[in-house]
Each structure stands twice: as C-alpha cells, then as structure tokens.
CSV table of C-alpha atoms in Angstrom, one decimal:
chain,number,residue,atom,x,y,z
A,1,UNK,CA,55.8,51.4,41.6
A,2,UNK,CA,55.4,51.8,37.9
A,3,UNK,CA,53.5,54.7,36.4
A,4,UNK,CA,50.1,54.2,34.8
A,5,UNK,CA,50.1,53.1,31.2
A,6,UNK,CA,47.2,54.3,29.0
A,7,UNK,CA,45.7,51.7,26.7
A,8,UNK,CA,42.7,52.2,24.3
A,9,UNK,CA,40.2,49.4,24.0
A,10,UNK,CA,37.2,49.3,21.6
A,11,UNK,CA,34.3,46.9,22.2
A,12,UNK,CA,30.9,46.3,20.8
A,13,UNK,CA,27.8,45.8,22.8
A,14,UNK,CA,27.8,42.3,24.2
A,15,UNK,CA,31.5,41.7,23.3
A,16,UNK,CA,34.0,40.2,25.7
A,17,UNK,CA,37.7,40.9,26.0
A,18,UNK,CA,40.3,39.3,28.4
A,19,UNK,CA,43.6,40.9,29.3
A,20,UNK,CA,46.6,39.2,31.0
A,21,UNK,CA,48.5,41.4,33.5
A,22,UNK,CA,52.1,40.7,34.6
A,23,UNK,CA,51.2,40.5,38.3
A,24,UNK,CA,48.3,39.7,40.5
A,25,UNK,CA,45.4,42.2,40.4
A,26,UNK,CA,44.8,43.9,43.7
A,27,UNK,CA,42.0,46.4,42.8
A,28,UNK,CA,39.8,47.5,39.8
A,29,UNK,CA,37.9,50.8,39.5
A,30,UNK,CA,35.4,51.6,36.7
A,31,UNK,CA,34.3,55.2,35.9
A,32,UNK,CA,31.1,54.3,34.1
A,33,UNK,CA,29.6,51.0,35.0
A,34,UNK,CA,26.6,51.5,32.7
A,35,UNK,CA,28.9,51.3,29.6
A,36,UNK,CA,31.4,48.6,30.5
A,37,UNK,CA,31.7,45.9,33.2
A,38,UNK,CA,35.1,44.8,34.5
A,39,UNK,CA,35.6,41.4,36.3
A,40,UNK,CA,38.7,39.7,37.7
A,41,UNK,CA,38.8,36.0,36.5
A,42,UNK,CA,42.1,34.6,37.6
A,43,UNK,CA,44.7,36.3,39.8
A,44,UNK,CA,46.1,38.2,36.8
A,45,UNK,CA,43.3,38.2,34.3
A,46,UNK,CA,40.8,41.0,33.6
A,47,UNK,CA,37.5,40.6,31.8
A,48,UNK,CA,35.8,43.5,30.0
A,49,UNK,CA,32.2,43.3,28.8
A,50,UNK,CA,30.6,46.0,26.6
A,51,UNK,CA,27.1,46.8,28.0
A,52,UNK,CA,25.9,50.0,26.2
A,53,UNK,CA,27.4,52.4,23.7
A,54,UNK,CA,29.5,55.1,25.3
A,55,UNK,CA,33.0,55.8,26.8
A,56,UNK,CA,34.5,54.9,30.2
A,57,UNK,CA,37.9,54.6,31.9
A,58,UNK,CA,39.1,51.7,34.0
A,59,UNK,CA,42.0,51.7,36.6
A,60,UNK,CA,43.7,48.4,37.5
A,61,UNK,CA,46.2,48.1,40.3
A,62,UNK,CA,48.6,45.2,40.4
A,63,UNK,CA,51.7,44.3,42.2
A,64,UNK,CA,54.2,46.3,40.2
A,65,UNK,CA,52.0,49.3,39.3
A,66,UNK,CA,48.7,50.2,37.8
A,67,UNK,CA,47.1,50.5,34.3
A,68,UNK,CA,44.6,52.8,32.9
A,69,UNK,CA,42.2,51.7,30.1
A,70,UNK,CA,40.2,54.1,27.9
A,71,UNK,CA,37.3,52.0,26.7
A,72,UNK,CA,34.9,52.9,23.9
A,73,UNK,CA,31.8,50.7,23.4
A,74,UNK,CA,30.0,50.9,20.1
A,75,UNK,CA,26.7,49.7,18.9
A,76,UNK,CA,26.6,46.2,17.4
A,77,UNK,CA,27.2,46.1,13.7
A,78,UNK,CA,23.8,45.3,12.2
A,79,UNK,CA,25.4,43.8,9.1
A,80,UNK,CA,27.2,41.3,11.1
A,81,UNK,CA,24.3,40.5,13.5
A,82,UNK,CA,22.4,37.4,12.8
A,83,UNK,CA,19.2,37.9,10.8
A,84,UNK,CA,16.3,36.4,12.8
A,85,UNK,CA,14.6,33.4,11.2
A,86,UNK,CA,10.9,33.2,11.5
A,87,UNK,CA,9.0,29.9,11.5
A,88,UNK,CA,5.4,30.0,10.2
A,89,UNK,CA,3.0,27.2,11.2
A,90,UNK,CA,0.2,27.2,8.6
A,91,UNK,CA,-3.0,25.2,8.8
A,92,UNK,CA,-5.4,25.2,5.8
A,93,UNK,CA,-8.9,24.0,6.8
A,94,UNK,CA,-11.9,23.4,4.4
A,95,UNK,CA,-15.3,23.9,6.0
A,96,UNK,CA,-17.8,22.2,3.6
A,97,UNK,CA,-21.5,22.7,4.0
A,98,UNK,CA,-23.2,20.2,1.7
A,99,UNK,CA,-27.0,20.3,1.4
A,100,UNK,CA,-28.8,17.7,-0.6
A,101,UNK,CA,-32.6,17.9,-0.9
A,102,UNK,CA,-34.6,15.2,-2.6
A,103,UNK,CA,-38.3,15.8,-2.6
A,104,UNK,CA,-41.2,14.5,-4.7
A,105,UNK,CA,-42.6,11.2,-5.9
A,106,UNK,CA,-40.3,8.9,-7.7
A,107,UNK,CA,-42.1,6.3,-9.8
A,108,UNK,CA,-40.7,3.0,-10.8
A,109,UNK,CA,-38.9,3.3,-14.1
A,110,UNK,CA,-39.4,-0.3,-15.3
A,111,UNK,CA,-42.9,-1.6,-16.1
A,112,UNK,CA,-43.8,-5.2,-16.8
A,113,UNK,CA,-44.6,-6.0,-20.5
A,114,UNK,CA,-46.9,-8.7,-22.1
A,115,UNK,CA,-46.9,-12.1,-20.4
A,116,UNK,CA,-47.6,-15.5,-21.9
A,117,UNK,CA,-47.6,-18.6,-19.7
A,118,UNK,CA,-48.8,-22.1,-19.3
A,119,UNK,CA,-49.7,-22.9,-15.7
A,120,UNK,CA,-50.0,-26.4,-14.4
A,121,UNK,CA,-50.5,-28.0,-11.0
A,122,UNK,CA,-47.5,-30.0,-10.0
A,123,UNK,CA,-49.4,-31.6,-7.1
A,124,UNK,CA,-53.2,-31.4,-7.1
A,125,UNK,CA,-55.4,-31.0,-4.1
A,126,UNK,CA,-58.3,-29.0,-2.8
A,127,UNK,CA,-56.3,-26.9,-0.3
A,128,UNK,CA,-53.1,-26.0,-2.2
A,129,UNK,CA,-53.0,-24.4,-5.6
A,130,UNK,CA,-50.1,-23.2,-7.8
A,131,UNK,CA,-49.0,-19.6,-7.3
A,132,UNK,CA,-49.9,-17.4,-10.3
A,133,UNK,CA,-48.0,-14.2,-9.0
A,134,UNK,CA,-51.0,-12.0,-9.6
A,135,UNK,CA,-51.7,-13.1,-13.2
A,136,UNK,CA,-55.4,-13.7,-13.7
A,137,UNK,CA,-55.8,-17.1,-15.3
A,138,UNK,CA,-59.6,-17.1,-15.7
A,139,UNK,CA,-60.8,-16.7,-18.2
A,140,UNK,CA,-58.0,-17.6,-20.7
A,141,UNK,CA,-57.8,-15.8,-24.0
A,142,UNK,CA,-57.9,-19.0,-26.0
A,143,UNK,CA,-59.7,-22.3,-25.4
A,144,UNK,CA,-57.1,-25.0,-25.7
A,145,UNK,CA,-57.8,-28.6,-24.8
A,146,UNK,CA,-55.3,-29.4,-22.0
A,147,UNK,CA,-55.3,-32.0,-19.3
A,148,UNK,CA,-57.1,-31.2,-16.1
A,149,UNK,CA,-55.1,-28.8,-13.9
A,150,UNK,CA,-53.4,-27.0,-16.8
A,151,UNK,CA,-54.2,-23.4,-17.9
A,152,UNK,CA,-53.0,-21.1,-20.6
A,153,UNK,CA,-52.7,-17.3,-19.9
A,154,UNK,CA,-51.8,-14.4,-22.3
A,155,UNK,CA,-52.3,-10.8,-21.2
A,156,UNK,CA,-50.7,-7.6,-20.0
A,157,UNK,CA,-49.9,-7.2,-16.4
A,158,UNK,CA,-49.1,-3.6,-15.3
A,159,UNK,CA,-47.5,-2.9,-12.0
A,160,UNK,CA,-46.3,0.6,-11.2
A,161,UNK,CA,-45.0,1.6,-7.8
A,162,UNK,CA,-43.6,4.8,-6.4
A,163,UNK,CA,-41.4,6.0,-3.5
A,164,UNK,CA,-41.6,9.2,-1.5
A,165,UNK,CA,-38.3,10.9,-0.9
A,166,UNK,CA,-37.4,13.5,1.7
A,167,UNK,CA,-33.6,13.5,2.3
A,168,UNK,CA,-31.2,16.1,3.6
A,169,UNK,CA,-27.4,15.8,4.2
A,170,UNK,CA,-24.8,18.1,5.7
A,171,UNK,CA,-21.0,17.8,5.4
A,172,UNK,CA,-18.1,18.4,7.8
A,173,UNK,CA,-14.7,20.1,7.8
A,174,UNK,CA,-11.3,18.6,6.9
A,175,UNK,CA,-7.6,19.5,6.9
A,176,UNK,CA,-6.2,20.3,3.5
A,177,UNK,CA,-2.6,21.1,4.3
A,178,UNK,CA,-0.5,21.9,7.4
A,179,UNK,CA,3.0,23.1,6.2
A,180,UNK,CA,5.7,24.6,8.4
A,181,UNK,CA,7.6,27.3,6.6
A,182,UNK,CA,10.9,29.1,7.6
A,183,UNK,CA,12.3,32.2,6.2
A,184,UNK,CA,14.5,35.1,7.2
A,185,UNK,CA,13.0,38.3,8.5
A,186,UNK,CA,12.0,40.4,5.5
A,187,UNK,CA,12.0,37.6,3.0
A,188,UNK,CA,9.1,35.7,1.4
A,189,UNK,CA,8.0,32.1,1.9
A,190,UNK,CA,5.8,30.3,-0.7
A,191,UNK,CA,3.5,27.3,-0.6
A,192,UNK,CA,1.5,25.6,-3.3
A,193,UNK,CA,-1.0,22.7,-3.1
A,194,UNK,CA,-2.4,22.1,-6.5
A,195,UNK,CA,-1.0,21.7,-10.0
A,196,UNK,CA,-0.2,23.4,-13.3
A,197,UNK,CA,-2.2,24.0,-16.5
A,198,UNK,CA,-0.3,24.1,-19.8
A,199,UNK,CA,-0.9,27.2,-21.9
A,200,UNK,CA,0.3,27.2,-25.5
A,201,UNK,CA,1.8,30.5,-26.7
A,202,UNK,CA,4.0,32.0,-29.4
A,203,UNK,CA,7.5,33.1,-28.4
A,204,UNK,CA,9.6,35.9,-29.9
A,205,UNK,CA,10.8,33.7,-32.8
A,206,UNK,CA,7.3,32.8,-33.8
A,207,UNK,CA,7.5,29.2,-32.7
A,208,UNK,CA,4.9,27.6,-30.4
A,209,UNK,CA,5.8,27.3,-26.8
A,210,UNK,CA,4.1,26.1,-23.7
A,211,UNK,CA,3.9,28.0,-20.4
A,212,UNK,CA,2.4,26.6,-17.2
A,213,UNK,CA,-0.1,28.4,-14.9
A,214,UNK,CA,-0.3,27.3,-11.3
A,215,UNK,CA,-3.7,26.6,-9.7
A,216,UNK,CA,-4.8,25.4,-6.3
A,217,UNK,CA,-4.0,26.9,-2.9
A,218,UNK,CA,-1.1,29.4,-3.1
A,219,UNK,CA,0.3,31.2,-0.1
A,220,UNK,CA,3.0,34.0,-0.2
A,221,UNK,CA,4.0,35.0,3.3
A,222,UNK,CA,6.6,37.8,4.1
A,223,UNK,CA,7.2,38.1,7.9
A,224,UNK,CA,9.3,40.8,9.4
A,225,UNK,CA,10.3,41.2,13.1
A,226,UNK,CA,9.8,44.8,14.3
A,227,UNK,CA,11.8,46.6,17.0
A,228,UNK,CA,9.3,46.0,19.7
A,229,UNK,CA,9.6,42.2,19.1
A,230,UNK,CA,6.3,41.7,17.3
A,231,UNK,CA,6.1,40.1,13.9
A,232,UNK,CA,4.6,41.9,11.0
A,233,UNK,CA,3.3,39.4,8.4
A,234,UNK,CA,2.1,40.2,4.9
A,235,UNK,CA,0.0,37.3,3.5
A,236,UNK,CA,-1.2,36.9,-0.1
A,237,UNK,CA,-3.7,34.0,-0.4
A,238,UNK,CA,-5.0,32.7,-3.8
A,239,UNK,CA,-7.4,29.8,-4.3
A,240,UNK,CA,-8.1,28.8,-7.9
A,241,UNK,CA,-10.1,26.0,-9.5
A,242,UNK,CA,-10.4,24.7,-13.1
A,243,UNK,CA,-13.5,26.0,-14.9
A,244,UNK,CA,-14.5,23.9,-17.9
A,245,UNK,CA,-17.3,26.3,-18.7
A,246,UNK,CA,-14.8,28.9,-19.8
A,247,UNK,CA,-12.3,27.2,-22.1
A,248,UNK,CA,-10.3,28.2,-25.1
A,249,UNK,CA,-9.0,25.5,-27.5
A,250,UNK,CA,-9.8,22.9,-25.0
A,251,UNK,CA,-7.9,24.5,-22.2
A,252,UNK,CA,-10.1,25.3,-19.1
A,253,UNK,CA,-10.1,28.6,-17.5
A,254,UNK,CA,-9.5,29.4,-13.8
A,255,UNK,CA,-11.9,30.6,-11.1
A,256,UNK,CA,-9.7,32.6,-8.7
A,257,UNK,CA,-10.3,34.0,-5.2
A,258,UNK,CA,-7.5,36.2,-3.8
A,259,UNK,CA,-7.0,38.0,-0.6
A,260,UNK,CA,-4.1,40.2,0.8
A,261,UNK,CA,-3.6,40.9,4.5
A,262,UNK,CA,-1.1,42.6,6.7
A,263,UNK,CA,-1.2,41.6,10.4
A,264,UNK,CA,1.2,42.3,13.3
A,265,UNK,CA,1.1,39.8,16.2
A,266,UNK,CA,3.4,38.7,19.0
A,267,UNK,CA,5.5,35.6,18.5
A,268,UNK,CA,3.4,32.5,19.1
A,269,UNK,CA,0.1,34.2,18.5
A,270,UNK,CA,-2.2,33.0,15.7
A,271,UNK,CA,-4.3,34.9,13.2
A,272,UNK,CA,-7.0,33.7,10.9
A,273,UNK,CA,-7.8,34.4,7.2
A,274,UNK,CA,-11.2,33.5,6.0
A,275,UNK,CA,-13.8,34.6,3.4
A,276,UNK,CA,-12.5,32.3,0.6
A,277,UNK,CA,-15.9,30.9,-0.3
A,278,UNK,CA,-17.2,29.0,-3.3
A,279,UNK,CA,-20.7,27.7,-4.1
A,280,UNK,CA,-21.9,24.9,-6.4
A,281,UNK,CA,-25.5,24.0,-7.3
A,282,UNK,CA,-26.9,21.0,-9.2
A,283,UNK,CA,-30.5,20.4,-10.3
A,284,UNK,CA,-31.8,17.0,-11.5
A,285,UNK,CA,-35.4,16.3,-12.7
A,286,UNK,CA,-37.1,12.9,-13.1
A,287,UNK,CA,-40.6,12.7,-14.5
A,288,UNK,CA,-43.0,10.3,-16.2
A,289,UNK,CA,-43.3,11.4,-19.9
A,290,UNK,CA,-46.6,13.0,-20.5
A,291,UNK,CA,-48.0,12.4,-17.0
A,292,UNK,CA,-46.3,15.4,-15.5
A,293,UNK,CA,-48.5,17.7,-17.6
A,294,UNK,CA,-51.7,16.4,-16.0
A,295,UNK,CA,-53.5,19.2,-14.2
A,296,UNK,CA,-53.4,19.1,-10.5
A,297,UNK,CA,-51.9,15.6,-10.5
A,298,UNK,CA,-48.8,16.4,-12.4
A,299,UNK,CA,-46.8,16.7,-9.2
A,300,UNK,CA,-47.4,13.0,-8.5
A,301,UNK,CA,-45.4,12.0,-11.5
A,302,UNK,CA,-42.4,14.3,-11.0
A,303,UNK,CA,-39.3,14.1,-8.8
A,304,UNK,CA,-36.6,16.8,-8.5
A,305,UNK,CA,-33.2,16.7,-6.7
A,306,UNK,CA,-31.3,19.8,-5.8
A,307,UNK,CA,-27.8,19.7,-4.5
A,308,UNK,CA,-26.1,22.8,-3.1
A,309,UNK,CA,-22.5,22.8,-1.8
A,310,UNK,CA,-20.8,25.7,-0.1
A,311,UNK,CA,-17.1,25.6,0.7
A,312,UNK,CA,-15.1,28.0,2.8
A,313,UNK,CA,-11.3,28.0,3.3
A,314,UNK,CA,-10.0,29.1,6.6
A,315,UNK,CA,-6.2,29.6,7.1
A,316,UNK,CA,-4.6,29.7,10.5
A,317,UNK,CA,-1.0,31.2,10.7
A,318,UNK,CA,1.2,31.2,13.8
A,319,UNK,CA,4.6,33.0,13.4
A,320,UNK,CA,7.5,32.3,15.8
A,321,UNK,CA,11.1,33.6,16.0
A,322,UNK,CA,13.5,30.7,16.1
A,323,UNK,CA,16.9,32.5,15.6
A,324,UNK,CA,16.9,34.2,19.0
A,325,UNK,CA,16.3,30.9,20.8
A,326,UNK,CA,19.1,29.2,18.9
A,327,UNK,CA,21.5,32.1,19.4
A,328,UNK,CA,20.8,32.4,23.1
A,329,UNK,CA,21.4,28.7,23.6
A,330,UNK,CA,24.7,28.9,21.7
A,331,UNK,CA,25.8,31.8,23.8
A,332,UNK,CA,25.0,30.0,27.0
A,333,UNK,CA,27.0,27.0,25.9
A,334,UNK,CA,30.0,29.2,24.9
A,335,UNK,CA,29.8,31.1,28.2
A,336,UNK,CA,29.7,28.0,30.3
A,337,UNK,CA,32.6,26.5,28.4
A,338,UNK,CA,34.6,29.7,28.8
A,339,UNK,CA,33.9,29.8,32.5
A,340,UNK,CA,34.9,26.2,32.9
A,341,UNK,CA,38.2,26.8,31.0
A,342,UNK,CA,39.1,29.7,33.2
A,343,UNK,CA,38.2,28.0,36.4
A,344,UNK,CA,40.6,25.2,35.4
A,345,UNK,CA,43.4,27.7,35.4
A,346,UNK,CA,42.8,28.7,39.0
A,347,UNK,CA,45.4,26.9,41.2
A,348,UNK,CA,42.8,25.4,43.6
A,349,UNK,CA,43.2,21.9,45.0
A,350,UNK,CA,40.3,19.6,44.2
A,351,UNK,CA,38.9,21.8,41.4
A,352,UNK,CA,39.6,19.3,38.7
A,353,UNK,CA,37.4,16.8,40.6
A,354,UNK,CA,34.3,18.8,39.7
A,355,UNK,CA,35.3,20.0,36.2
C-alpha cells in the first residue's frame, strides 16, 4: 500500500471541487464536518463542498493506498458576489375631495323688451280665440281702423323669473401612476411624471442660455438590503405645480411639496407615504345690479358659488429582492445538470433510459 500523500485545497463557502482518484474509493473520513463536506460521486470521484470558514483534514482510502487533504475554507469574496437587485412596485394615488356649494337665488339674466304686434283672428268663433301669450290687447295704445277681429298692441311686457340653488358635489380617487422600478442595492432609482419649464439664464460667456426645471411628481428611491434580510429604503418625494400668480418675465413659478422618509421593511411588505396635500378655492358672485343693495331683500337678488377642492397624494411602495430568487434558481439548474452528468458516468445498466 502506498503512503499517504498530503495535498492542500482551498475553497470558498458554497464552492464545489471534484477530484479524480486512480482507484476506487473504499472509505472517506472528515475531521471537521462543519467546515467541509466530502461525498463520493462515482467509484473514483470525490466531491468537496465548502460549508463554513475554517480548516479541516480529509483522509481518503482507495485500492492502492490513501490520500490526506488539508482543506481551508474561506469566506466568499464580497466583491465577486452578486449584488442583489431590488424591485420597487410604486403606486401613486390621488384622493380628491371636491366640494361645490351653490346657494342663493339666481334670477333670469334676460328680460323681454318692448313689444309691437298686430293680432288677428285666423278663424273666428265664440269659443276659440287667438293666443296672445300674455300680452294685454285691451285697450290698444292707438285707435286704428282695422277689420273686425284685428288688434294692434304696443307695450312693455316684463317677465322675470328666478331659481333656487342648493347643490353639493364630492369627488373620488384615481390612480396617477404605477411604475415598477429596479435598481441594485445601495443605488438610486428615479421616476418623473410631469414636464419641464424653460428658464432663461446667462452662461459664463455672457450669452443667453436656457435651462429646464422639472415639475410634476418626482420620486428618488434608494433601497439597500441589510444583513438581517430587511430592506432599508430612503424615499424623497416631490410634488410641484405651475403657479401663474408668481411669474417672472412670463415664466410661471412652482408650488412645491417635498417629503423625505427612511423606512426598513421586510421584502414584500408595503409602506405608505402621505401628507402631500393641496387646496384650491374659487368664489363666484352673480347679482342683479342695484337690487342687491336693497335693505332686507337684497339677498333675493344675489347668488354666490363657492368651490373648494382638496387633493392629497398617497404613495404605496413595495420593495422585493429579485436577485436571490434568480440566483437560487440558476444554482438549482446547474446542480441538477451536474448530478445528471455524473450519474451518466456510473456504469449502471438501464440508467440511460431515465436520463
């Protein structure tokens, strides 16, 4: 029998190594099974798998002697490890509360003017007369000799009507955007739903230049996977609208609402960002000139409409780790393919029928 030959082997955690021996393996002994695992694949093949950082020795007996392996298992190189990719499912909802109140007396805005008409009976009779639509034909302003059944009318017919208004409305919510973002752990992902405003400016050479300022719904999300598996997410949310009341040289200003949040959740859990509110109010007055100043009765000739709209943006964010799932699936496929390949090498009758 040959003497033991010492061989040094270096593995990383999770790394596999296969050794071919000259003869069939009869027995394998592992000093520290918590560091390295040894398996016999074929009759003369030895598989070593790094489990945890540390040192161990392995003795292998075969037909012509035995071998001794000194195995060192090191931690996986973080630089070569795959960086997890985090998927962010974002839903931007707008909850709009629109209140419209219309109270008061609204008078008719058009009044009939002077009227001049000649009325005549098309078919005479004692029971049916021509319709005069409320115009008093007796007495006439002028005495004109006309055939019997004909009348002349000239006068001023006033007809003023009003409507009572009591109206209230409320709005609902709607989905503004639902993007799905992906970024590596520790990097940022950005999203914009809006536009850009041109801003003229002077460059270093003194010439006029144009810069663009973004407005709308802007999200900057920086997720990071922690050691315990949770995902720490830093979110910066900005909602801006054009404001024509504050403009310079015809360029409108921006009304901006901004929040910054840092949340740690488990993969698949959702968190909510709210509080991005805006409010708009509109007043309209309608009144009969001069009549609204009448004491006590002035309210009968006045109508007011007040519209108030409150809007709140609510953002739902759900982070998930996708790299681990893809990497585990790839490892399973490679492991199954490797096992199938090694099983094909085993001289067993009928094995090729199943593989």
